PDB file of C-alpha atoms (C1' of nucleotides) in Angstrom:
ATOM      1  CA  MET A   1     134.154  97.585 136.795  1.00 57.00           C
ATOM      2  CA  ASP A   2     130.689  98.409 137.973  1.00 89.00           C
ATOM      3  CA  ASN A   3     129.900  99.900 134.550  1.00 95.00           C
ATOM      4  CA  LYS A   4     129.398  96.353 133.364  1.00 95.00           C
ATOM      5  CA  ILE A   5     126.443  96.179 135.725  1.00 95.00           C
ATOM      6  CA  LYS A   6     125.213  99.607 134.713  1.00 96.00           C
ATOM      7  CA  LEU A   7     125.134  98.433 131.124  1.00 97.00           C
ATOM      8  CA  ARG A   8     123.322  95.257 131.956  1.00 96.00           C
ATOM      9  CA  ASN A   9     120.757  97.158 134.016  1.00 96.00           C
ATOM     10  CA  ALA A  10     120.195  99.397 131.024  1.00 96.00           C
ATOM     11  CA  GLY A  11     119.497  96.302 128.932  1.00 96.00           C
ATOM     12  CA  LEU A  12     122.754  96.511 126.985  1.00 97.00           C
ATOM     13  CA  ARG A  13     125.152  93.664 126.429  1.00 97.00           C
ATOM     14  CA  PRO A  14     128.371  94.709 128.143  1.00 97.00           C
ATOM     15  CA  THR A  15     130.803  94.370 125.268  1.00 97.00           C
ATOM     16  CA  LYS A  16     134.425  95.405 125.513  1.00 97.00           C
ATOM     17  CA  GLN A  17     133.707  98.524 123.457  1.00 98.00           C
ATOM     18  CA  ARG A  18     130.684  99.610 125.466  1.00 98.00           C
ATOM     19  CA  ILE A  19     132.609  99.248 128.699  1.00 98.00           C
ATOM     20  CA  ILE A  20     135.411 101.439 127.345  1.00 98.00           C
ATOM     21  CA  ILE A  21     132.863 104.108 126.467  1.00 98.00           C
ATOM     22  CA  ALA A  22     130.969 103.774 129.741  1.00 98.00           C
ATOM     23  CA  ASP A  23     134.235 104.177 131.635  1.00 97.00           C
ATOM     24  CA  ILE A  24     134.830 107.455 129.838  1.00 97.00           C
ATOM     25  CA  LEU A  25     131.310 108.875 129.943  1.00 97.00           C
ATOM     26  CA  LEU A  26     129.616 107.599 133.063  1.00 95.00           C
ATOM     27  CA  ASN A  27     131.911 108.964 135.725  1.00 88.00           C
ATOM     28  CA  GLY A  28     129.487 111.454 137.221  1.00 87.00           C
ATOM     29  CA  PHE A  29     130.802 114.536 135.473  1.00 89.00           C
ATOM     30  CA  ASN A  30     128.458 116.053 132.928  1.00 93.00           C
ATOM     31  CA  ARG A  31     129.712 117.134 129.551  1.00 94.00           C
ATOM     32  CA  HIS A  32     128.844 117.680 125.932  1.00 95.00           C
ATOM     33  CA  PHE A  33     130.686 115.861 123.191  1.00 96.00           C
ATOM     34  CA  THR A  34     130.548 114.725 119.591  1.00 96.00           C
ATOM     35  CA  ALA A  35     131.226 111.251 118.240  1.00 98.00           C
ATOM     36  CA  GLU A  36     134.625 112.449 117.069  1.00 97.00           C
ATOM     37  CA  ASN A  37     135.465 113.945 120.500  1.00 97.00           C
ATOM     38  CA  LEU A  38     134.686 110.615 122.072  1.00 98.00           C
ATOM     39  CA  GLN A  39     136.744 108.671 119.542  1.00 97.00           C
ATOM     40  CA  ASN A  40     139.706 110.892 120.431  1.00 97.00           C
ATOM     41  CA  GLU A  41     139.274 110.227 124.124  1.00 97.00           C
ATOM     42  CA  ILE A  42     139.100 106.530 123.397  1.00 98.00           C
ATOM     43  CA  SER A  43     142.450 106.795 121.606  1.00 97.00           C
ATOM     44  CA  ILE A  44     143.934 108.753 124.473  1.00 97.00           C
ATOM     45  CA  SER A  45     142.795 106.045 126.865  1.00 96.00           C
ATOM     46  CA  GLY A  46     144.938 103.627 124.863  1.00 97.00           C
ATOM     47  CA  ASN A  47     142.110 101.978 122.960  1.00 97.00           C
ATOM     48  CA  LYS A  48     141.014 102.031 119.342  1.00 96.00           C
ATOM     49  CA  MET A  49     137.488 101.940 118.023  1.00 97.00           C
ATOM     50  CA  SER A  50     135.934 102.332 114.620  1.00 97.00           C
ATOM     51  CA  ILE A  51     133.818 105.444 114.168  1.00 98.00           C
ATOM     52  CA  ALA A  52     130.876 103.223 113.179  1.00 98.00           C
ATOM     53  CA  THR A  53     131.086 101.544 116.564  1.00 98.00           C
ATOM     54  CA  VAL A  54     131.244 104.876 118.337  1.00 98.00           C
ATOM     55  CA  TYR A  55     128.031 105.917 116.585  1.00 98.00           C
ATOM     56  CA  ASN A  56     126.395 102.544 117.232  1.00 98.00           C
ATOM     57  CA  CYS A  57     127.189 102.710 120.917  1.00 98.00           C
ATOM     58  CA  LEU A  58     126.043 106.294 121.298  1.00 98.00           C
ATOM     59  CA  LYS A  59     122.718 105.388 119.715  1.00 97.00           C
ATOM     60  CA  LYS A  60     122.295 102.426 122.054  1.00 98.00           C
ATOM     61  CA  PHE A  61     123.284 104.469 125.108  1.00 98.00           C
ATOM     62  CA  LYS A  62     120.824 107.141 124.089  1.00 96.00           C
ATOM     63  CA  ASN A  63     117.937 104.727 123.558  1.00 96.00           C
ATOM     64  CA  ALA A  64     118.748 103.144 126.892  1.00 96.00           C
ATOM     65  CA  GLY A  65     118.563 106.560 128.594  1.00 95.00           C
ATOM     66  CA  LEU A  66     122.194 106.610 129.683  1.00 96.00           C
ATOM     67  CA  ILE A  67     122.916 109.794 127.747  1.00 96.00           C
ATOM     68  CA  LYS A  68     120.906 112.355 125.801  1.00 94.00           C
ATOM     69  CA  GLN A  69     121.393 113.832 122.397  1.00 94.00           C
ATOM     70  CA  VAL A  70     121.041 117.584 122.267  1.00 92.00           C
ATOM     71  CA  GLU A  71     117.870 118.428 120.386  1.00 83.00           C
ATOM     72  CA  SER A  72     118.370 119.937 116.994  1.00 83.00           C
ATOM     73  CA  TYR A  73     115.522 121.176 114.857  1.00 79.00           C
ATOM     74  CA  THR A  74     116.508 119.326 111.751  1.00 81.00           C
ATOM     75  CA  ASP A  75     119.411 117.922 109.822  1.00 84.00           C
ATOM     76  CA  THR A  76     118.943 120.152 106.808  1.00 92.00           C
ATOM     77  CA  ALA A  77     119.053 123.946 106.825  1.00 95.00           C
ATOM     78  CA  ILE A  78     115.621 125.528 107.138  1.00 95.00           C
ATOM     79  CA  PHE A  79     114.990 129.075 106.034  1.00 95.00           C
ATOM     80  CA  ASP A  80     112.136 131.315 107.068  1.00 96.00           C
ATOM     81  CA  THR A  81     110.658 134.318 105.300  1.00 96.00           C
ATOM     82  CA  ASN A  82     109.429 135.562 108.674  1.00 94.00           C
ATOM     83  CA  ASN A  83     112.296 137.757 109.784  1.00 89.00           C
ATOM     84  CA  VAL A  84     110.644 139.090 112.904  1.00 91.00           C
ATOM     85  CA  SER A  85     111.964 137.391 116.051  1.00 90.00           C
ATOM     86  CA  HIS A  86     109.708 134.482 116.989  1.00 94.00           C
ATOM     87  CA  HIS A  87     109.617 130.975 118.420  1.00 94.00           C
ATOM     88  CA  HIS A  88     108.606 127.586 117.030  1.00 94.00           C
ATOM     89  CA  PHE A  89     106.534 124.525 117.523  1.00 95.00           C
ATOM     90  CA  LEU A  90     108.352 121.459 116.226  1.00 93.00           C
ATOM     91  CA  ASN A  91     106.321 118.479 115.059  1.00 91.00           C
ATOM     92  CA  GLU A  92     108.652 115.746 116.238  1.00 88.00           C
ATOM     93  CA  GLU A  93     107.260 113.215 113.827  1.00 85.00           C
ATOM     94  CA  THR A  94     107.554 115.165 110.597  1.00 86.00           C
ATOM     95  CA  GLY A  95     110.101 117.865 111.477  1.00 87.00           C
ATOM     96  CA  GLU A  96     107.585 120.505 110.443  1.00 90.00           C
ATOM     97  CA  LEU A  97     107.872 123.913 112.116  1.00 93.00           C
ATOM     98  CA  ILE A  98     105.097 126.302 113.032  1.00 94.00           C
ATOM     99  CA  ASP A  99     105.789 129.885 114.050  1.00 95.00           C
ATOM    100  CA  ILE A 100     104.872 131.180 117.500  1.00 96.00           C
ATOM    101  CA  ASP A 101     104.574 134.915 117.990  1.00 95.00           C
ATOM    102  CA  ASN A 102     106.979 136.349 120.533  1.00 95.00           C
ATOM    103  CA  ASN A 103     104.123 137.717 122.618  1.00 95.00           C
ATOM    104  CA  GLU A 104     102.589 134.268 123.025  1.00 97.00           C
ATOM    105  CA  ILE A 105     105.427 133.263 125.306  1.00 97.00           C
ATOM    106  CA  ASN A 106     106.456 134.949 128.506  1.00 95.00           C
ATOM    107  CA  LEU A 107     109.693 134.117 130.279  1.00 93.00           C
ATOM    108  CA  ILE A 108     109.764 135.670 133.732  1.00 91.00           C
ATOM    109  CA  LYS A 109     112.961 134.180 134.992  1.00 93.00           C
ATOM    110  CA  LEU A 110     116.230 133.803 133.162  1.00 94.00           C
ATOM    111  CA  PRO A 111     119.548 132.564 134.514  1.00 97.00           C
ATOM    112  CA  ASP A 112     122.507 134.866 135.030  1.00 97.00           C
ATOM    113  CA  ILE A 113     124.409 135.331 131.808  1.00 97.00           C
ATOM    114  CA  PRO A 114     127.997 134.042 132.052  1.00 97.00           C
ATOM    115  CA  LYS A 115     130.652 136.730 132.667  1.00 96.00           C
ATOM    116  CA  GLY A 116     131.943 138.392 129.533  1.00 96.00           C
ATOM    117  CA  PHE A 117     128.864 137.568 127.484  1.00 97.00           C
ATOM    118  CA  ILE A 118     125.548 139.138 126.678  1.00 97.00           C
ATOM    119  CA  ASN A 119     122.244 137.544 125.802  1.00 96.00           C
ATOM    120  CA  SER A 120     121.929 137.776 122.052  1.00 92.00           C
ATOM    121  CA  GLY A 121     118.541 136.104 121.737  1.00 92.00           C
ATOM    122  CA  VAL A 122     116.335 133.446 123.263  1.00 94.00           C
ATOM    123  CA  ASP A 123     114.792 130.666 121.201  1.00 93.00           C
ATOM    124  CA  VAL A 124     111.989 128.571 122.566  1.00 94.00           C
ATOM    125  CA  ILE A 125     111.080 125.286 120.896  1.00 93.00           C
ATOM    126  CA  ILE A 126     107.912 123.532 121.942  1.00 95.00           C
ATOM    127  CA  LYS A 127     107.998 119.957 120.775  1.00 93.00           C
ATOM    128  CA  LEU A 128     104.729 118.403 119.747  1.00 94.00           C
ATOM    129  CA  LYS A 129     103.615 114.832 119.604  1.00 93.00           C
ATOM    130  CA  LYS A 130     100.337 113.359 118.414  1.00 92.00           C
ATOM    131  CA  ASN A 131      97.658 113.145 121.059  1.00 90.00           C
ATOM    132  CA  ASN A 132      96.297 109.603 120.959  1.00 81.00           C
TER     133      ASN A 132
ATOM    134  CA  MET B   1     109.239 144.173  89.150  1.00 57.00           C
ATOM    135  CA  ASP B   2     109.575 145.966  92.417  1.00 90.00           C
ATOM    136  CA  ASN B   3     111.675 143.136  93.829  1.00 95.00           C
ATOM    137  CA  LYS B   4     114.507 144.544  91.795  1.00 96.00           C
ATOM    138  CA  ILE B   5     114.316 147.621  94.006  1.00 96.00           C
ATOM    139  CA  LYS B   6     113.959 145.539  97.158  1.00 96.00           C
ATOM    140  CA  LEU B   7     117.171 143.746  96.249  1.00 97.00           C
ATOM    141  CA  ARG B   8     119.004 146.961  95.511  1.00 97.00           C
ATOM    142  CA  ASN B   9     117.813 148.469  98.792  1.00 96.00           C
ATOM    143  CA  ALA B  10     119.151 145.415 100.553  1.00 96.00           C
ATOM    144  CA  GLY B  11     122.524 146.027  98.926  1.00 96.00           C
ATOM    145  CA  LEU B  12     122.274 143.087  96.537  1.00 97.00           C
ATOM    146  CA  ARG B  13     122.912 143.211  92.835  1.00 97.00           C
ATOM    147  CA  PRO B  14     119.606 142.318  91.211  1.00 97.00           C
ATOM    148  CA  THR B  15     120.667 139.426  89.033  1.00 98.00           C
ATOM    149  CA  LYS B  16     118.202 137.367  87.032  1.00 97.00           C
ATOM    150  CA  GLN B  17     118.502 134.521  89.537  1.00 98.00           C
ATOM    151  CA  ARG B  18     117.998 136.679  92.617  1.00 98.00           C
ATOM    152  CA  ILE B  19     114.898 138.224  91.097  1.00 98.00           C
ATOM    153  CA  ILE B  20     113.427 134.788  90.407  1.00 98.00           C
ATOM    154  CA  ILE B  21     113.999 133.838  94.037  1.00 98.00           C
ATOM    155  CA  ALA B  22     112.705 137.147  95.387  1.00 98.00           C
ATOM    156  CA  ASP B  23     109.539 136.736  93.303  1.00 97.00           C
ATOM    157  CA  ILE B  24     108.944 133.379  94.947  1.00 97.00           C
ATOM    158  CA  LEU B  25     109.875 134.258  98.519  1.00 97.00           C
ATOM    159  CA  LEU B  26     109.056 137.885  99.097  1.00 95.00           C
ATOM    160  CA  ASN B  27     105.323 137.884  98.447  1.00 89.00           C
ATOM    161  CA  GLY B  28     104.173 138.615 101.978  1.00 87.00           C
ATOM    162  CA  PHE B  29     103.308 135.055 102.949  1.00 90.00           C
ATOM    163  CA  ASN B  30     105.545 133.513 105.566  1.00 93.00           C
ATOM    164  CA  ARG B  31     106.863 130.005 105.198  1.00 94.00           C
ATOM    165  CA  HIS B  32     109.653 127.618 106.039  1.00 96.00           C
ATOM    166  CA  PHE B  33     111.639 125.937 103.311  1.00 96.00           C
ATOM    167  CA  THR B  34     114.870 124.159 102.474  1.00 97.00           C
ATOM    168  CA  ALA B  35     117.219 124.894  99.594  1.00 98.00           C
ATOM    169  CA  GLU B  36     115.845 121.859  97.791  1.00 97.00           C
ATOM    170  CA  ASN B  37     112.221 122.994  98.320  1.00 97.00           C
ATOM    171  CA  LEU B  38     113.096 126.315  96.776  1.00 98.00           C
ATOM    172  CA  GLN B  39     114.874 124.743  93.823  1.00 98.00           C
ATOM    173  CA  ASN B  40     111.707 122.742  93.125  1.00 97.00           C
ATOM    174  CA  GLU B  41     109.564 125.851  93.191  1.00 97.00           C
ATOM    175  CA  ILE B  42     111.990 127.523  90.836  1.00 98.00           C
ATOM    176  CA  SER B  43     111.532 124.612  88.415  1.00 97.00           C
ATOM    177  CA  ILE B  44     107.760 124.807  88.755  1.00 97.00           C
ATOM    178  CA  SER B  45     107.921 128.506  87.936  1.00 97.00           C
ATOM    179  CA  GLY B  46     109.515 127.503  84.641  1.00 97.00           C
ATOM    180  CA  ASN B  47     113.071 128.413  85.553  1.00 97.00           C
ATOM    181  CA  LYS B  48     116.192 126.394  86.220  1.00 97.00           C
ATOM    182  CA  MET B  49     118.913 127.125  88.716  1.00 98.00           C
ATOM    183  CA  SER B  50     121.938 125.248  89.983  1.00 97.00           C
ATOM    184  CA  ILE B  51     121.761 124.180  93.606  1.00 98.00           C
ATOM    185  CA  ALA B  52     125.001 126.087  94.276  1.00 98.00           C
ATOM    186  CA  THR B  53     123.285 129.277  93.155  1.00 98.00           C
ATOM    187  CA  VAL B  54     120.285 128.547  95.353  1.00 98.00           C
ATOM    188  CA  TYR B  55     122.608 128.224  98.334  1.00 98.00           C
ATOM    189  CA  ASN B  56     124.580 131.320  97.359  1.00 98.00           C
ATOM    190  CA  CYS B  57     121.442 133.392  97.059  1.00 98.00           C
ATOM    191  CA  LEU B  58     119.963 132.156 100.319  1.00 98.00           C
ATOM    192  CA  LYS B  59     123.153 133.088 102.118  1.00 97.00           C
ATOM    193  CA  LYS B  60     123.125 136.566 100.586  1.00 98.00           C
ATOM    194  CA  PHE B  61     119.433 137.067 101.344  1.00 98.00           C
ATOM    195  CA  LYS B  62     120.045 135.988 104.903  1.00 97.00           C
ATOM    196  CA  ASN B  63     123.012 138.298 105.438  1.00 96.00           C
ATOM    197  CA  ALA B  64     120.987 141.123 103.947  1.00 96.00           C
ATOM    198  CA  GLY B  65     118.168 140.456 106.431  1.00 95.00           C
ATOM    199  CA  LEU B  66     115.580 139.522 103.812  1.00 96.00           C
ATOM    200  CA  ILE B  67     115.070 136.064 105.282  1.00 96.00           C
ATOM    201  CA  LYS B  68     116.181 134.194 108.389  1.00 94.00           C
ATOM    202  CA  GLN B  69     117.669 130.800 108.868  1.00 94.00           C
ATOM    203  CA  VAL B  70     116.066 128.771 111.603  1.00 93.00           C
ATOM    204  CA  GLU B  71     118.528 128.426 114.445  1.00 85.00           C
ATOM    205  CA  SER B  72     120.006 125.024 114.943  1.00 83.00           C
ATOM    206  CA  TYR B  73     122.458 124.245 117.668  1.00 78.00           C
ATOM    207  CA  THR B  74     125.095 122.807 115.450  1.00 81.00           C
ATOM    208  CA  ASP B  75     125.734 120.860 112.311  1.00 84.00           C
ATOM    209  CA  THR B  76     127.217 117.881 114.100  1.00 92.00           C
ATOM    210  CA  ALA B  77     125.396 115.697 116.606  1.00 95.00           C
ATOM    211  CA  ILE B  78     126.085 116.687 120.198  1.00 95.00           C
ATOM    212  CA  PHE B  79     125.587 114.271 123.041  1.00 95.00           C
ATOM    213  CA  ASP B  80     125.172 115.085 126.695  1.00 96.00           C
ATOM    214  CA  THR B  81     125.808 112.936 129.737  1.00 96.00           C
ATOM    215  CA  ASN B  82     123.305 115.070 131.658  1.00 94.00           C
ATOM    216  CA  ASN B  83     120.109 113.156 131.109  1.00 88.00           C
ATOM    217  CA  VAL B  84     117.940 115.277 133.380  1.00 91.00           C
ATOM    218  CA  SER B  85     115.753 117.692 131.405  1.00 90.00           C
ATOM    219  CA  HIS B  86     117.491 121.056 131.094  1.00 93.00           C
ATOM    220  CA  HIS B  87     118.127 124.019 128.836  1.00 94.00           C
ATOM    221  CA  HIS B  88     121.251 125.471 127.201  1.00 94.00           C
ATOM    222  CA  PHE B  89     123.330 128.527 126.652  1.00 95.00           C
ATOM    223  CA  LEU B  90     124.827 128.501 123.159  1.00 93.00           C
ATOM    224  CA  ASN B  91     128.073 130.354 122.553  1.00 92.00           C
ATOM    225  CA  GLU B  92     127.347 131.557 119.050  1.00 88.00           C
ATOM    226  CA  GLU B  93     130.990 132.034 118.224  1.00 85.00           C
ATOM    227  CA  THR B  94     132.302 128.617 119.189  1.00 86.00           C
ATOM    228  CA  GLY B  95     129.170 126.465 119.211  1.00 88.00           C
ATOM    229  CA  GLU B  96     129.921 125.502 122.818  1.00 90.00           C
ATOM    230  CA  LEU B  97     126.962 124.587 125.002  1.00 93.00           C
ATOM    231  CA  ILE B  98     126.497 125.205 128.715  1.00 94.00           C
ATOM    232  CA  ASP B  99     123.718 123.544 130.684  1.00 95.00           C
ATOM    233  CA  ILE B 100     121.007 125.576 132.385  1.00 96.00           C
ATOM    234  CA  ASP B 101     119.042 123.937 135.169  1.00 95.00           C
ATOM    235  CA  ASN B 102     115.322 123.692 134.515  1.00 95.00           C
ATOM    236  CA  ASN B 103     114.541 125.693 137.644  1.00 95.00           C
ATOM    237  CA  GLU B 104     116.616 128.648 136.436  1.00 97.00           C
ATOM    238  CA  ILE B 105     114.023 129.400 133.800  1.00 97.00           C
ATOM    239  CA  ASN B 106     110.358 130.126 134.372  1.00 95.00           C
ATOM    240  CA  LEU B 107     107.879 130.241 131.531  1.00 93.00           C
ATOM    241  CA  ILE B 108     104.571 131.671 132.694  1.00 92.00           C
ATOM    242  CA  LYS B 109     102.799 131.890 129.400  1.00 94.00           C
ATOM    243  CA  LEU B 110     102.713 129.333 126.634  1.00 94.00           C
ATOM    244  CA  PRO B 111     100.701 129.388 123.437  1.00 97.00           C
ATOM    245  CA  ASP B 112      97.772 127.060 122.838  1.00 97.00           C
ATOM    246  CA  ILE B 113      98.979 123.704 121.599  1.00 97.00           C
ATOM    247  CA  PRO B 114      97.654 122.908 118.115  1.00 97.00           C
ATOM    248  CA  LYS B 115      94.629 120.548 118.044  1.00 96.00           C
ATOM    249  CA  GLY B 116      95.479 116.877 118.058  1.00 96.00           C
ATOM    250  CA  PHE B 117      98.892 117.399 119.646  1.00 97.00           C
ATOM    251  CA  ILE B 118     100.359 117.529 123.104  1.00 97.00           C
ATOM    252  CA  ASN B 119     103.368 119.382 124.398  1.00 96.00           C
ATOM    253  CA  SER B 120     106.165 116.853 124.598  1.00 92.00           C
ATOM    254  CA  GLY B 121     108.856 119.174 125.931  1.00 92.00           C
ATOM    255  CA  VAL B 122     110.096 122.744 125.836  1.00 94.00           C
ATOM    256  CA  ASP B 123     113.677 123.624 124.955  1.00 93.00           C
ATOM    257  CA  VAL B 124     115.049 127.058 125.656  1.00 94.00           C
ATOM    258  CA  ILE B 125     118.267 128.200 124.005  1.00 93.00           C
ATOM    259  CA  ILE B 126     119.878 131.404 125.190  1.00 95.00           C
ATOM    260  CA  LYS B 127     122.375 132.573 122.622  1.00 94.00           C
ATOM    261  CA  LEU B 128     125.459 134.317 123.906  1.00 94.00           C
ATOM    262  CA  LYS B 129     127.791 136.740 122.288  1.00 93.00           C
ATOM    263  CA  LYS B 130     130.966 138.336 123.613  1.00 91.00           C
ATOM    264  CA  ASN B 131     130.435 141.493 125.594  1.00 90.00           C
ATOM    265  CA  ASN B 132     132.872 144.073 124.239  1.00 81.00           C
TER     266      ASN B 132
ATOM    267  C1'  DC C   1     130.846  72.426 128.148  1.00 92.95           C
ATOM    268  C1'  DA C   2     129.565  72.421 123.157  1.00 92.95           C
ATOM    269  C1'  DA C   3     127.071  74.100 119.557  1.00 92.95           C
ATOM    270  C1'  DG C   4     123.933  77.251 117.952  1.00 92.95           C
ATOM    271  C1'  DT C   5     122.060  81.860 117.484  1.00 92.95           C
ATOM    272  C1'  DA C   6     121.460  86.440 118.020  1.00 92.95           C
ATOM    273  C1'  DG C   7     123.670  90.572 118.660  1.00 92.95           C
ATOM    274  C1'  DT C   8     128.050  93.398 117.802  1.00 92.95           C
ATOM    275  C1'  DT C   9     132.111  95.274 115.631  1.00 92.95           C
ATOM    276  C1'  DT C  10     134.561  96.711 111.701  1.00 92.95           C
ATOM    277  C1'  DA C  11     136.621  98.675 107.328  1.00 92.95           C
ATOM    278  C1'  DG C  12     135.217 100.577 103.732  1.00 92.95           C
ATOM    279  C1'  DA C  13     131.621 102.091 100.698  1.00 92.95           C
ATOM    280  C1'  DA C  14     127.667 104.858 100.269  1.00 92.95           C
ATOM    281  C1'  DC C  15     124.930 108.831 101.277  1.00 92.95           C
ATOM    282  C1'  DC C  16     123.463 113.447 101.208  1.00 92.95           C
ATOM    283  C1'  DA C  17     123.438 118.295 102.343  1.00 92.95           C
ATOM    284  C1'  DT C  18     126.465 121.797 101.629  1.00 92.95           C
ATOM    285  C1'  DT C  19     130.706 124.172  99.991  1.00 92.95           C
ATOM    286  C1'  DT C  20     134.508 124.741  96.883  1.00 92.95           C
ATOM    287  C1'  DT C  21     136.678 125.205  92.435  1.00 92.95           C
ATOM    288  C1'  DA C  22     137.602 127.383  88.434  1.00 92.95           C
ATOM    289  C1'  DA C  23     135.914 128.866  84.222  1.00 92.95           C
ATOM    290  C1'  DA C  24     132.402 131.375  81.729  1.00 92.95           C
ATOM    291  C1'  DG C  25     129.040 134.973  82.124  1.00 92.95           C
ATOM    292  C1'  DT C  26     126.959 139.495  83.603  1.00 92.95           C
ATOM    293  C1'  DA C  27     126.190 143.983  86.009  1.00 92.95           C
ATOM    294  C1'  DA C  28     127.994 148.185  87.218  1.00 92.95           C
ATOM    295  C1'  DA C  29     131.777 151.600  87.086  1.00 92.95           C
ATOM    296  C1'  DA C  30     135.121 154.224  84.731  1.00 92.95           C
TER     297       DA C  30
ATOM    298  C1'  DT D   1     133.420 150.758  75.538  1.00 92.95           C
ATOM    299  C1'  DT D   2     136.444 148.732  78.304  1.00 92.95           C
ATOM    300  C1'  DT D   3     137.441 147.260  82.594  1.00 92.95           C
ATOM    301  C1'  DT D   4     136.608 145.450  86.970  1.00 92.95           C
ATOM    302  C1'  DA D   5     134.259 143.168  90.376  1.00 92.95           C
ATOM    303  C1'  DC D   6     130.739 140.131  91.259  1.00 92.95           C
ATOM    304  C1'  DT D   7     127.852 136.046  90.010  1.00 92.95           C
ATOM    305  C1'  DT D   8     126.526 131.667  88.138  1.00 92.95           C
ATOM    306  C1'  DT D   9     127.457 127.045  87.069  1.00 92.95           C
ATOM    307  C1'  DA D  10     128.662 121.986  86.623  1.00 92.95           C
ATOM    308  C1'  DA D  11     131.275 119.115  88.684  1.00 92.95           C
ATOM    309  C1'  DA D  12     134.268 117.740  92.279  1.00 92.95           C
ATOM    310  C1'  DA D  13     135.209 117.830  97.088  1.00 92.95           C
ATOM    311  C1'  DT D  14     133.938 117.719 101.913  1.00 92.95           C
ATOM    312  C1'  DG D  15     132.409 115.936 106.176  1.00 92.95           C
ATOM    313  C1'  DG D  16     129.288 113.883 109.304  1.00 92.95           C
ATOM    314  C1'  DT D  17     126.654 109.870 109.494  1.00 92.95           C
ATOM    315  C1'  DT D  18     124.700 105.406 108.037  1.00 92.95           C
ATOM    316  C1'  DC D  19     124.919 101.099 105.536  1.00 92.95           C
ATOM    317  C1'  DT D  20     126.922  96.656 104.090  1.00 92.95           C
ATOM    318  C1'  DA D  21     128.441  92.341 104.758  1.00 92.95           C
ATOM    319  C1'  DA D  22     131.807  89.593 106.758  1.00 92.95           C
ATOM    320  C1'  DA D  23     134.211  88.384 110.962  1.00 92.95           C
ATOM    321  C1'  DC D  24     133.630  88.130 115.767  1.00 92.95           C
ATOM    322  C1'  DT D  25     131.747  87.603 120.521  1.00 92.95           C
ATOM    323  C1'  DA D  26     128.302  87.206 124.243  1.00 92.95           C
ATOM    324  C1'  DC D  27     124.761  84.587 125.652  1.00 92.95           C
ATOM    325  C1'  DT D  28     121.422  80.550 125.441  1.00 92.95           C
ATOM    326  C1'  DT D  29     120.161  75.950 125.182  1.00 92.95           C
ATOM    327  C1'  DG D  30     120.971  71.175 125.279  1.00 92.95           C
TER     328       DG D  30
END
DNA sequence: CAAGTAGTTTAGAACCATTTTAAAGTAAAA
DNA sequence: TTTTACTTTAAAATGGTTCTAAACTACTTG
């Protein structure tokens, strides 16, 4: 299994569990998945892994740059009294949001919308980190 | 209290609790807040409200268009084997994500970055709804 | 190779934001 | 005024995620 080497190159100890996950994820096809999705696929592949291990591995894979986690603003619901359509700066350190007026951003090129769907809104998030 | 009328116009029964919340939120100043933040402000204003009621009211206010909830992709963590920077379509109905190549989107105008910060990445989410 | 050590896995408990339950309370309609 | 539909509430339940602490395993050093 050359995933053993991939893991080592990424600075991760190639444990049995990590190899099982690498074999499922790192096959060249891109996809989105949750921890639970992955645990199911592990079962289907004839293996068994605790959900804590699935989370542990995903965190390690992410920190090693093998996968990404889809950005989400926050883990708690945030409400906004500004009900005019607008965008946001996100302070990555604190989670704080700052509004951006719609006319401060100009998108000149958008991808084709998938067949059968219409664009129901575009959200732009500009992530901020401290400058120093 | 003219918030009583605002509530009625929005199709909401003006209960004691909803008026308390409207008095706090609908004063013309825009802000972001969580349910817990709001419950604290309710306490500070000398009132007391169960967290379930805070959530109920926020949902009603949102559906009535009085406030917005800041978009977040999902309530569960989503991972992605595509670790090249890219954007996403979000199927609002199912939560499904589809990758958009970075070169399919062109932003020609961005707002000034707040002092002391640098832009550490821009995420674009195009929300999709069924066309019918 | 042996023994030590540092990192990993695990079941189960804990956590925490949010929703549900079901009973009591309140606003509006009849 | 009575009824009906909606609302509030405390407390329990839910569900995704993290923590705990004990057992285990990969790697290092002698």
